[in-house]
Structures are given as C-alpha cells and as structure tokens.
Tab-separated table of N, CA and C in Angstrom:
chain	number	residue	atom	x	y	z
O	1	UNK	N	-89.907	51.571	53.277
O	1	UNK	CA	-88.719	50.828	53.323
O	1	UNK	C	-88.887	49.427	52.796
O	2	UNK	N	-90.051	49.045	52.765
O	2	UNK	CA	-90.261	47.714	52.277
O	2	UNK	C	-89.855	47.631	50.826
O	3	UNK	N	-89.937	48.725	50.094
O	3	UNK	CA	-89.493	48.736	48.700
O	3	UNK	C	-87.988	48.611	48.621
O	4	UNK	N	-87.356	49.280	49.581
O	4	UNK	CA	-85.891	49.218	49.592
O	4	UNK	C	-85.448	47.824	50.007
O	5	UNK	N	-86.114	47.258	50.917
O	5	UNK	CA	-85.760	45.923	51.365
O	5	UNK	C	-86.009	44.952	50.234
O	6	UNK	N	-87.132	45.138	49.540
O	6	UNK	CA	-87.406	44.252	48.416
O	6	UNK	C	-86.318	44.401	47.355
O	7	UNK	N	-85.957	45.643	47.137
O	7	UNK	CA	-84.910	45.896	46.141
O	7	UNK	C	-83.596	45.272	46.583
O	8	UNK	N	-83.265	45.380	47.828
O	8	UNK	CA	-82.021	44.796	48.329
O	8	UNK	C	-82.091	43.272	48.238
O	9	UNK	N	-83.264	42.738	48.518
O	9	UNK	CA	-83.403	41.278	48.428
O	9	UNK	C	-83.276	40.856	46.969
O	10	UNK	N	-83.886	41.584	46.086
O	10	UNK	CA	-83.785	41.236	44.660
O	10	UNK	C	-82.340	41.413	44.188
O	11	UNK	N	-81.740	42.484	44.686
O	11	UNK	CA	-80.339	42.723	44.310
O	11	UNK	C	-79.470	41.589	44.859
O	12	UNK	N	-79.684	41.188	46.095
O	12	UNK	CA	-78.897	40.110	46.691
O	12	UNK	C	-79.153	38.816	45.947
O	13	UNK	N	-80.454	38.593	45.593
O	13	UNK	CA	-80.797	37.384	44.860
O	13	UNK	C	-80.152	37.446	43.474
O	14	UNK	N	-80.045	38.609	42.877
O	14	UNK	CA	-79.431	38.745	41.551
O	14	UNK	C	-77.903	38.657	41.622
O	15	UNK	N	-77.324	39.150	42.721
O	15	UNK	CA	-75.858	39.143	42.852
O	15	UNK	C	-75.361	37.731	43.118
O	16	UNK	N	-76.077	36.937	43.863
O	16	UNK	CA	-75.634	35.578	44.191
O	16	UNK	C	-75.437	34.775	42.922
O	17	UNK	N	-76.371	34.752	41.970
O	17	UNK	CA	-76.101	33.984	40.763
O	17	UNK	C	-74.933	34.567	39.973
O	18	UNK	N	-74.817	35.921	40.017
O	18	UNK	CA	-73.671	36.517	39.310
O	18	UNK	C	-72.366	36.099	39.982
O	19	UNK	N	-72.355	36.094	41.306
O	19	UNK	CA	-71.143	35.657	42.031
O	19	UNK	C	-70.843	34.203	41.752
O	20	UNK	N	-71.894	33.384	41.743
O	20	UNK	CA	-71.708	31.961	41.446
O	20	UNK	C	-71.225	31.797	40.009
O	21	UNK	N	-71.785	32.578	39.093
O	21	UNK	CA	-71.367	32.508	37.691
O	21	UNK	C	-69.906	32.937	37.558
O	22	UNK	N	-69.559	34.020	38.300
O	22	UNK	CA	-68.164	34.489	38.244
O	22	UNK	C	-67.233	33.416	38.790
O	23	UNK	N	-67.608	32.825	39.935
O	23	UNK	CA	-66.764	31.767	40.508
O	23	UNK	C	-66.675	30.561	39.568
O	24	UNK	N	-67.769	30.234	38.904
O	24	UNK	CA	-67.755	29.131	37.942
O	24	UNK	C	-66.848	29.467	36.768
O	25	UNK	N	-66.918	30.737	36.310
O	25	UNK	CA	-66.051	31.176	35.211
O	25	UNK	C	-64.582	31.085	35.622
O	26	UNK	N	-64.268	31.563	36.850
O	26	UNK	CA	-62.875	31.507	37.341
O	26	UNK	C	-62.412	30.062	37.455
O	27	UNK	N	-63.270	29.221	37.972
O	27	UNK	CA	-62.893	27.810	38.125
O	27	UNK	C	-62.660	27.164	36.767
O	28	UNK	N	-63.532	27.467	35.810
O	28	UNK	CA	-63.387	26.905	34.468
O	28	UNK	C	-62.111	27.417	33.823
O	29	UNK	N	-61.828	28.718	34.001
O	29	UNK	CA	-60.604	29.299	33.439
O	29	UNK	C	-59.377	28.649	34.070
O	30	UNK	N	-59.376	28.515	35.385
O	30	UNK	CA	-58.245	27.864	36.066
O	30	UNK	C	-58.108	26.411	35.612
O	31	UNK	N	-59.236	25.737	35.479
O	31	UNK	CA	-59.197	24.339	35.037
O	31	UNK	C	-58.644	24.243	33.626
O	32	UNK	N	-59.084	25.163	32.742
O	32	UNK	CA	-58.541	25.157	31.370
O	32	UNK	C	-57.042	25.424	31.368
O	33	UNK	N	-56.605	26.387	32.172
O	33	UNK	CA	-55.185	26.718	32.240
O	33	UNK	C	-54.393	25.512	32.746
O	34	UNK	N	-54.904	24.871	33.791
O	34	UNK	CA	-54.213	23.692	34.331
O	34	UNK	C	-54.232	22.549	33.317
O	35	UNK	N	-55.322	22.413	32.603
O	35	UNK	CA	-55.395	21.377	31.571
O	35	UNK	C	-54.368	21.653	30.470
O	36	UNK	N	-54.256	22.927	30.066
O	36	UNK	CA	-53.260	23.284	29.041
O	36	UNK	C	-51.846	23.042	29.560
O	37	UNK	N	-51.578	23.437	30.811
O	37	UNK	CA	-50.251	23.216	31.383
O	37	UNK	C	-49.944	21.722	31.460
O	38	UNK	N	-50.942	20.951	31.875
O	38	UNK	CA	-50.752	19.502	31.951
O	38	UNK	C	-50.509	18.931	30.560
O	39	UNK	N	-51.260	19.417	29.578
O	39	UNK	CA	-51.076	18.938	28.203
O	39	UNK	C	-49.684	19.316	27.694
O	40	UNK	N	-49.246	20.563	28.003
O	40	UNK	CA	-47.893	20.978	27.591
O	40	UNK	C	-46.829	20.129	28.274
O	41	UNK	N	-46.986	19.921	29.585
O	41	UNK	CA	-46.013	19.088	30.301
O	41	UNK	C	-46.000	17.675	29.747
O	42	UNK	N	-47.183	17.159	29.444
O	42	UNK	CA	-47.261	15.806	28.893
O	42	UNK	C	-46.613	15.762	27.503
O	43	UNK	N	-46.829	16.809	26.709
O	43	UNK	CA	-46.202	16.859	25.379
O	43	UNK	C	-44.682	16.953	25.513
O	44	UNK	N	-44.211	17.764	26.480
O	44	UNK	CA	-42.761	17.865	26.702
O	44	UNK	C	-42.192	16.529	27.158
O	45	UNK	N	-42.911	15.861	28.064
O	45	UNK	CA	-42.450	14.548	28.528
O	45	UNK	C	-42.417	13.561	27.372
O	46	UNK	N	-43.440	13.620	26.534
O	46	UNK	CA	-43.492	12.716	25.373
O	46	UNK	C	-42.328	13.020	24.432
O	47	UNK	N	-42.071	14.319	24.194
O	47	UNK	CA	-40.954	14.695	23.327
O	47	UNK	C	-39.634	14.241	23.943
O	48	UNK	N	-39.485	14.409	25.256
O	48	UNK	CA	-38.266	13.963	25.942
O	48	UNK	C	-38.132	12.446	25.853
O	49	UNK	N	-39.259	11.753	25.988
O	49	UNK	CA	-39.244	10.295	25.841
O	49	UNK	C	-38.800	9.891	24.440
O	50	UNK	N	-39.320	10.597	23.437
O	50	UNK	CA	-38.940	10.305	22.052
O	50	UNK	C	-37.449	10.585	21.838
O	51	UNK	N	-36.985	11.731	22.390
O	51	UNK	CA	-35.543	12.047	22.271
O	51	UNK	C	-34.707	10.985	22.964
O	52	UNK	N	-35.163	10.566	24.137
O	52	UNK	CA	-34.430	9.525	24.862
O	52	UNK	C	-34.407	8.230	24.070
O	53	UNK	N	-35.547	7.920	23.448
O	53	UNK	CA	-35.636	6.703	22.646
O	53	UNK	C	-34.682	6.780	21.459
O	54	UNK	N	-34.673	7.943	20.789
O	54	UNK	CA	-33.771	8.135	19.646
O	54	UNK	C	-32.329	8.079	20.106
O	55	UNK	N	-32.033	8.734	21.246
O	55	UNK	CA	-30.669	8.706	21.781
O	55	UNK	C	-30.251	7.282	22.143
O	56	UNK	N	-31.170	6.527	22.735
O	56	UNK	CA	-30.861	5.149	23.107
O	56	UNK	C	-30.585	4.305	21.865
O	57	UNK	N	-31.389	4.506	20.826
O	57	UNK	CA	-31.158	3.759	19.589
O	57	UNK	C	-29.831	4.158	18.954
O	58	UNK	N	-29.540	5.455	18.953
O	58	UNK	CA	-28.262	5.917	18.389
O	58	UNK	C	-27.097	5.367	19.207
O	59	UNK	N	-27.248	5.360	20.522
O	59	UNK	CA	-26.196	4.812	21.382
O	59	UNK	C	-25.996	3.330	21.093
O	60	UNK	N	-27.104	2.603	20.949
O	60	UNK	CA	-26.997	1.166	20.661
O	60	UNK	C	-26.295	0.928	19.324
O	61	UNK	N	-26.657	1.724	18.301
O	61	UNK	CA	-25.986	1.575	16.993
O	61	UNK	C	-24.498	1.921	17.107
O	62	UNK	N	-24.193	3.032	17.797
O	62	UNK	CA	-22.791	3.433	17.952
O	62	UNK	C	-22.015	2.377	18.735
O	63	UNK	N	-22.648	1.843	19.765
O	63	UNK	CA	-21.985	0.808	20.566
O	63	UNK	C	-21.683	-0.414	19.709
O	64	UNK	N	-22.643	-0.821	18.889
O	64	UNK	CA	-22.433	-1.971	17.998
O	64	UNK	C	-21.292	-1.690	17.022
O	65	UNK	N	-21.296	-0.484	16.457
O	65	UNK	CA	-20.234	-0.118	15.503
O	65	UNK	C	-18.876	-0.132	16.191
O	66	UNK	N	-18.796	0.471	17.384
O	66	UNK	CA	-17.526	0.514	18.100
O	66	UNK	C	-17.072	-0.867	18.538
O	67	UNK	N	-18.009	-1.706	18.976
O	67	UNK	CA	-17.636	-3.067	19.371
O	67	UNK	C	-17.137	-3.857	18.170
O	68	UNK	N	-17.803	-3.700	17.017
O	68	UNK	CA	-17.329	-4.376	15.802
O	68	UNK	C	-15.942	-3.874	15.411
O	69	UNK	N	-15.750	-2.560	15.486
O	69	UNK	CA	-14.437	-2.001	15.148
O	69	UNK	C	-13.383	-2.508	16.122
O	70	UNK	N	-13.725	-2.577	17.398
O	70	UNK	CA	-12.787	-3.080	18.397
O	70	UNK	C	-12.447	-4.541	18.137
O	71	UNK	N	-13.451	-5.335	17.807
O	71	UNK	CA	-13.204	-6.753	17.489
O	71	UNK	C	-12.287	-6.880	16.278
O	72	UNK	N	-12.546	-6.064	15.258
O	72	UNK	CA	-11.708	-6.095	14.059
O	72	UNK	C	-10.276	-5.692	14.399
O	73	UNK	N	-10.117	-4.659	15.231
O	73	UNK	CA	-8.771	-4.222	15.623
O	73	UNK	C	-8.061	-5.319	16.425
O	74	UNK	N	-8.815	-6.006	17.285
O	74	UNK	CA	-8.211	-7.093	18.060
O	74	UNK	C	-7.765	-8.219	17.140
O	75	UNK	N	-8.582	-8.533	16.129
O	75	UNK	CA	-8.180	-9.580	15.166
O	75	UNK	C	-6.930	-9.145	14.405
O	76	UNK	N	-6.894	-7.871	13.987
O	76	UNK	CA	-5.719	-7.377	13.272
O	76	UNK	C	-4.489	-7.406	14.174
O	77	UNK	N	-4.671	-7.046	15.444
O	77	UNK	CA	-3.553	-7.085	16.391
O	77	UNK	C	-3.044	-8.512	16.548
O	78	UNK	N	-3.964	-9.464	16.650
O	78	UNK	CA	-3.556	-10.869	16.774
O	78	UNK	C	-2.791	-11.313	15.533
O	79	UNK	N	-3.277	-10.902	14.341
O	79	UNK	CA	-2.560	-11.245	13.098
O	79	UNK	C	-1.172	-10.621	13.090
O	80	UNK	N	-1.093	-9.361	13.505
O	80	UNK	CA	0.208	-8.679	13.522
O	80	UNK	C	1.158	-9.358	14.510
O	81	UNK	N	0.623	-9.778	15.667
O	81	UNK	CA	1.463	-10.476	16.642
O	81	UNK	C	1.944	-11.810	16.082
O	82	UNK	N	1.062	-12.516	15.375
O	82	UNK	CA	1.472	-13.777	14.750
O	82	UNK	C	2.542	-13.535	13.692
O	83	UNK	N	2.348	-12.483	12.892
O	83	UNK	CA	3.343	-12.161	11.869
O	83	UNK	C	4.666	-11.756	12.513
O	84	UNK	N	4.593	-10.987	13.602
O	84	UNK	CA	5.820	-10.577	14.299
O	84	UNK	C	6.538	-11.806	14.858
O	85	UNK	N	5.773	-12.754	15.406
O	85	UNK	CA	6.381	-13.985	15.926
O	85	UNK	C	7.035	-14.767	14.793
O	86	UNK	N	6.371	-14.812	13.625
O	86	UNK	CA	6.942	-15.519	12.476
O	86	UNK	C	8.213	-14.818	11.999
O	87	UNK	N	8.180	-13.483	11.948
O	87	UNK	CA	9.365	-12.719	11.530
O	87	UNK	C	10.508	-12.959	12.516
O	88	UNK	N	10.180	-12.974	13.817
O	88	UNK	CA	11.223	-13.237	14.822
O	88	UNK	C	11.803	-14.636	14.647
O	89	UNK	N	10.934	-15.608	14.369
O	89	UNK	CA	11.425	-16.967	14.151
O	89	UNK	C	12.303	-17.019	12.900
O	90	UNK	N	11.863	-16.356	11.822
O	90	UNK	CA	12.664	-16.309	10.591
O	90	UNK	C	13.999	-15.619	10.840
O	91	UNK	N	13.952	-14.527	11.614
O	91	UNK	CA	15.179	-13.791	11.925
O	91	UNK	C	16.144	-14.666	12.711
O	92	UNK	N	15.624	-15.381	13.703
O	92	UNK	CA	16.478	-16.268	14.493
O	92	UNK	C	17.095	-17.336	13.595
O	93	UNK	N	16.299	-17.877	12.685
O	93	UNK	CA	16.806	-18.887	11.759
O	93	UNK	C	17.892	-18.304	10.859
O	94	UNK	N	17.633	-17.108	10.322
O	94	UNK	CA	18.618	-16.459	9.454
O	94	UNK	C	19.897	-16.126	10.224
O	95	UNK	N	19.740	-15.659	11.463
O	95	UNK	CA	20.923	-15.348	12.268
O	95	UNK	C	21.728	-16.603	12.561
O	96	UNK	N	21.017	-17.696	12.825
O	96	UNK	CA	21.705	-18.963	13.073
O	96	UNK	C	22.463	-19.404	11.818
O	97	UNK	N	21.775	-19.297	10.657
O	97	UNK	CA	22.439	-19.655	9.396
O	97	UNK	C	23.624	-18.749	9.111
O	98	UNK	N	23.465	-17.454	9.394
O	98	UNK	CA	24.547	-16.490	9.173
O	98	UNK	C	25.741	-16.808	10.069
O	99	UNK	N	25.463	-17.136	11.334
O	99	UNK	CA	26.551	-17.482	12.261
O	99	UNK	C	27.268	-18.741	11.779
O	100	UNK	N	26.503	-19.732	11.329
O	100	UNK	CA	27.114	-20.976	10.830
O	100	UNK	C	27.979	-20.687	9.609
O	101	UNK	N	27.473	-19.814	8.699
O	101	UNK	CA	28.263	-19.479	7.510
O	101	UNK	C	29.530	-18.710	7.880
O	102	UNK	N	29.420	-17.772	8.826
O	102	UNK	CA	30.620	-17.036	9.258
O	102	UNK	C	31.657	-17.987	9.854
O	103	UNK	N	31.172	-18.943	10.667
O	103	UNK	CA	32.095	-19.933	11.246
O	103	UNK	C	32.758	-20.755	10.147
O	104	UNK	N	31.965	-21.154	9.144
O	104	UNK	CA	32.520	-21.936	8.045
O	104	UNK	C	33.535	-21.097	7.256
O	105	UNK	N	33.216	-19.813	7.028
O	105	UNK	CA	34.149	-18.934	6.313
O	105	UNK	C	35.450	-18.807	7.101
O	106	UNK	N	35.353	-18.649	8.422
O	106	UNK	CA	36.578	-18.555	9.244
O	106	UNK	C	37.404	-19.835	9.137
O	107	UNK	N	36.729	-20.991	9.175
O	107	UNK	CA	37.468	-22.262	9.059
O	107	UNK	C	38.150	-22.368	7.697
O	108	UNK	N	37.396	-21.975	6.632
O	108	UNK	CA	37.977	-22.030	5.287
O	108	UNK	C	39.146	-21.060	5.161
O	109	UNK	N	39.014	-19.864	5.741
O	109	UNK	CA	40.126	-18.901	5.693
O	109	UNK	C	41.341	-19.452	6.445
O	110	UNK	N	41.090	-20.108	7.578
O	110	UNK	CA	42.202	-20.709	8.329
O	110	UNK	C	42.862	-21.808	7.503
O	111	UNK	N	42.025	-22.600	6.800
O	111	UNK	CA	42.586	-23.649	5.943
O	111	UNK	C	43.395	-23.037	4.804
O	112	UNK	N	42.878	-21.937	4.220
O	112	UNK	CA	43.608	-21.272	3.128
O	112	UNK	C	44.950	-20.763	3.644
O	113	UNK	N	44.929	-20.142	4.834
O	113	UNK	CA	46.208	-19.649	5.387
O	113	UNK	C	47.176	-20.809	5.641
O	114	UNK	N	46.641	-21.933	6.162
O	114	UNK	CA	47.501	-23.100	6.408
O	114	UNK	C	48.053	-23.630	5.088
O	115	UNK	N	47.193	-23.678	4.057
O	115	UNK	CA	47.661	-24.149	2.749
O	115	UNK	C	48.686	-23.185	2.153
O	116	UNK	N	48.462	-21.866	2.350
O	116	UNK	CA	49.440	-20.887	1.857
O	116	UNK	C	50.784	-21.075	2.554
O	117	UNK	N	50.751	-21.339	3.854
O	117	UNK	CA	52.009	-21.577	4.572
O	117	UNK	C	52.684	-22.845	4.053
O	118	UNK	N	51.828	-23.855	3.761
O	118	UNK	CA	52.389	-25.099	3.230
O	118	UNK	C	53.035	-24.845	1.871
O	119	UNK	N	52.348	-24.045	1.020
O	119	UNK	CA	52.907	-23.731	-0.300
O	119	UNK	C	54.214	-22.970	-0.137
O	120	UNK	N	54.249	-22.031	0.773
O	120	UNK	CA	55.476	-21.246	0.995
O	120	UNK	C	56.590	-22.161	1.480
O	121	UNK	N	56.255	-23.069	2.388
O	121	UNK	CA	57.265	-24.005	2.910
O	121	UNK	C	57.775	-24.906	1.784
O	122	UNK	N	56.855	-25.420	0.960
O	122	UNK	CA	57.261	-26.296	-0.136
O	122	UNK	C	58.106	-25.545	-1.164
O	123	UNK	N	57.773	-24.293	-1.464
O	123	UNK	CA	58.578	-23.488	-2.393
O	123	UNK	C	59.985	-23.293	-1.817
O	124	UNK	N	59.985	-22.990	-0.501
O	124	UNK	CA	61.294	-22.791	0.133
O	124	UNK	C	62.125	-24.074	0.051
O	125	UNK	N	61.476	-25.238	0.229
O	125	UNK	CA	62.200	-26.515	0.133
O	125	UNK	C	62.691	-26.759	-1.294
O	126	UNK	N	61.853	-26.391	-2.288
O	126	UNK	CA	62.276	-26.554	-3.675
O	126	UNK	C	63.481	-25.660	-3.973
O	127	UNK	N	63.404	-24.428	-3.498
O	127	UNK	CA	64.519	-23.502	-3.740
O	127	UNK	C	65.762	-24.021	-3.030
O	128	UNK	N	65.594	-24.525	-1.811
O	128	UNK	CA	66.736	-25.050	-1.055
O	128	UNK	C	67.317	-26.283	-1.755
O	129	UNK	N	66.486	-27.045	-2.463
O	129	UNK	CA	66.961	-28.224	-3.167
O	129	UNK	C	67.556	-27.861	-4.525
O	130	UNK	N	67.511	-26.613	-4.889
O	130	UNK	CA	68.101	-26.173	-6.134
O	130	UNK	C	67.138	-26.237	-7.295
O	131	UNK	N	65.904	-26.431	-7.055
O	131	UNK	CA	64.919	-26.480	-8.128
O	131	UNK	C	64.182	-25.144	-8.198
O	132	UNK	N	63.705	-24.855	-9.359
O	132	UNK	CA	62.969	-23.602	-9.551
O	132	UNK	C	61.475	-23.919	-9.471
O	133	UNK	N	60.775	-23.351	-8.514
O	133	UNK	CA	59.338	-23.646	-8.410
O	133	UNK	C	58.571	-22.974	-9.546
O	134	UNK	N	57.454	-23.548	-9.874
O	134	UNK	CA	56.610	-22.978	-10.925
O	134	UNK	C	55.995	-21.686	-10.395
O	135	UNK	N	55.791	-20.715	-11.297
O	135	UNK	CA	55.171	-19.459	-10.822
O	135	UNK	C	53.727	-19.717	-10.364
O	136	UNK	N	53.290	-18.968	-9.385
O	136	UNK	CA	51.928	-19.129	-8.861
O	136	UNK	C	50.941	-18.592	-9.878
O	137	UNK	N	49.945	-19.403	-10.202
O	137	UNK	CA	48.925	-18.928	-11.141
O	137	UNK	C	47.834	-18.216	-10.339
O	138	UNK	N	46.947	-17.577	-11.048
O	138	UNK	CA	45.900	-16.831	-10.359
O	138	UNK	C	44.904	-17.761	-9.685
O	139	UNK	N	44.705	-18.964	-10.230
O	139	UNK	CA	43.724	-19.874	-9.636
O	139	UNK	C	44.270	-20.537	-8.388
O	140	UNK	N	45.562	-20.677	-8.268
O	140	UNK	CA	46.141	-21.319	-7.083
O	140	UNK	C	46.877	-20.316	-6.231
O	141	UNK	N	46.723	-19.030	-6.571
O	141	UNK	CA	47.442	-17.996	-5.835
O	141	UNK	C	46.882	-17.801	-4.440
O	142	UNK	N	47.557	-16.992	-3.697
O	142	UNK	CA	47.197	-16.787	-2.287
O	142	UNK	C	46.027	-15.813	-2.146
O	143	UNK	N	44.879	-16.203	-2.632
O	143	UNK	CA	43.688	-15.349	-2.526
O	143	UNK	C	42.833	-15.838	-1.363
O	144	UNK	N	42.344	-14.880	-0.616
O	144	UNK	CA	41.358	-15.191	0.420
O	144	UNK	C	40.079	-14.465	0.050
O	145	UNK	N	39.028	-14.933	0.598
O	145	UNK	CA	37.751	-14.292	0.313
O	145	UNK	C	37.799	-12.849	0.808
O	146	UNK	N	37.677	-11.931	-0.140
O	146	UNK	CA	37.609	-10.530	0.228
O	146	UNK	C	38.944	-9.902	0.554
O	147	UNK	N	40.058	-10.624	0.416
O	147	UNK	CA	41.369	-10.060	0.731
O	147	UNK	C	42.241	-10.059	-0.520
O	148	UNK	N	43.060	-9.052	-0.682
O	148	UNK	CA	43.967	-9.038	-1.836
O	148	UNK	C	45.045	-10.111	-1.661
O	149	UNK	N	45.672	-10.487	-2.744
O	149	UNK	CA	46.722	-11.530	-2.628
O	149	UNK	C	47.882	-11.025	-1.777
O	150	UNK	N	48.471	-11.954	-1.027
O	150	UNK	CA	49.657	-11.611	-0.241
O	150	UNK	C	50.881	-11.656	-1.142
O	151	UNK	N	51.838	-10.915	-0.777
O	151	UNK	CA	53.042	-10.915	-1.628
O	151	UNK	C	53.771	-12.219	-1.433
O	152	UNK	N	54.309	-12.709	-2.532
O	152	UNK	CA	55.046	-13.976	-2.520
O	152	UNK	C	56.483	-13.706	-2.051
O	153	UNK	N	57.087	-14.675	-1.403
O	153	UNK	CA	58.513	-14.492	-1.044
O	153	UNK	C	59.363	-14.448	-2.311
O	154	UNK	N	60.359	-13.676	-2.269
O	154	UNK	CA	61.208	-13.551	-3.456
O	154	UNK	C	61.953	-14.846	-3.662
O	155	UNK	N	62.163	-15.173	-4.954
O	155	UNK	CA	62.775	-16.447	-5.292
O	155	UNK	C	64.246	-16.303	-5.475
C-alpha cells in the first residue's frame, strides 16, 4: 500500500499545481473579460462625452444664430413701429388738411350761393326797373364746384 499511498501523494501533489494553474487561468480570463468590459464602457463613455461635446457646440452655435435672428427681428419690429408711427402722424396731418379744405370748400360754396342769390336779386331789380340784364356768361354763371349750373329765372 505504500506504493498506492505514494501514488496518491504524487497525484495529490500533481493535482494541486493543476488546480492552482486552473484557478490562475480562470482568474486571468475573468480579469481580461472585466478589463475588456471596462475598456468598452470607457470607450462608450468617451464616445458619449464626444457626442455631448458636439451637441453642446451645436447648441451654442444654434443659440447664437437664433439670438442674432431674434435681435434682427426686434430691430426690424422697432423700425416698423417707427414707420407706423410716422404714417399715423402723416395720416393725421393729411386728415387735418383734408378737413380744413372741406371746411373751406363749404364756405366758398356758401359764398357762391349767396352771390348767386345776390345776382338773382339784382337781375330781378333790373327787370323791375325796366332794364334788360346782360345774359350770364359761362365765367360768371351759377357754377359750383362739382355741381351743374342752376337754371336761371326767366326774364
């Protein structure tokens, strides 16, 4: 039995290094796998960081472009408001001038009607005095702005 015991001892002595070698191999394999996973995760994080950096730069450029466009639109709006205020002021001035002209036209028309009545009265006085009045010419006739001549009283 001593041969068997020796064999078992040699076998046990031979198996221990094999077991240690196997455990070392497993540990190395696990370490390599974890190292690869860590490297992949680190590469993904780096890629995500790069994407974030690119996105941040694109956002900053877009923000600058939009802010510039907004500033330009605000300047254009201010110009349009100034122009609208000027147009309103011009319109008020024109309306005031138009009202003044209409008032003047009404006064002139009233004066023309008064003068026409005076001419009619004077013609009637001439006829009553036995004189023949001169015929009304076109330049002194009973014309009003925009109105046809009124009929003259029969002589």
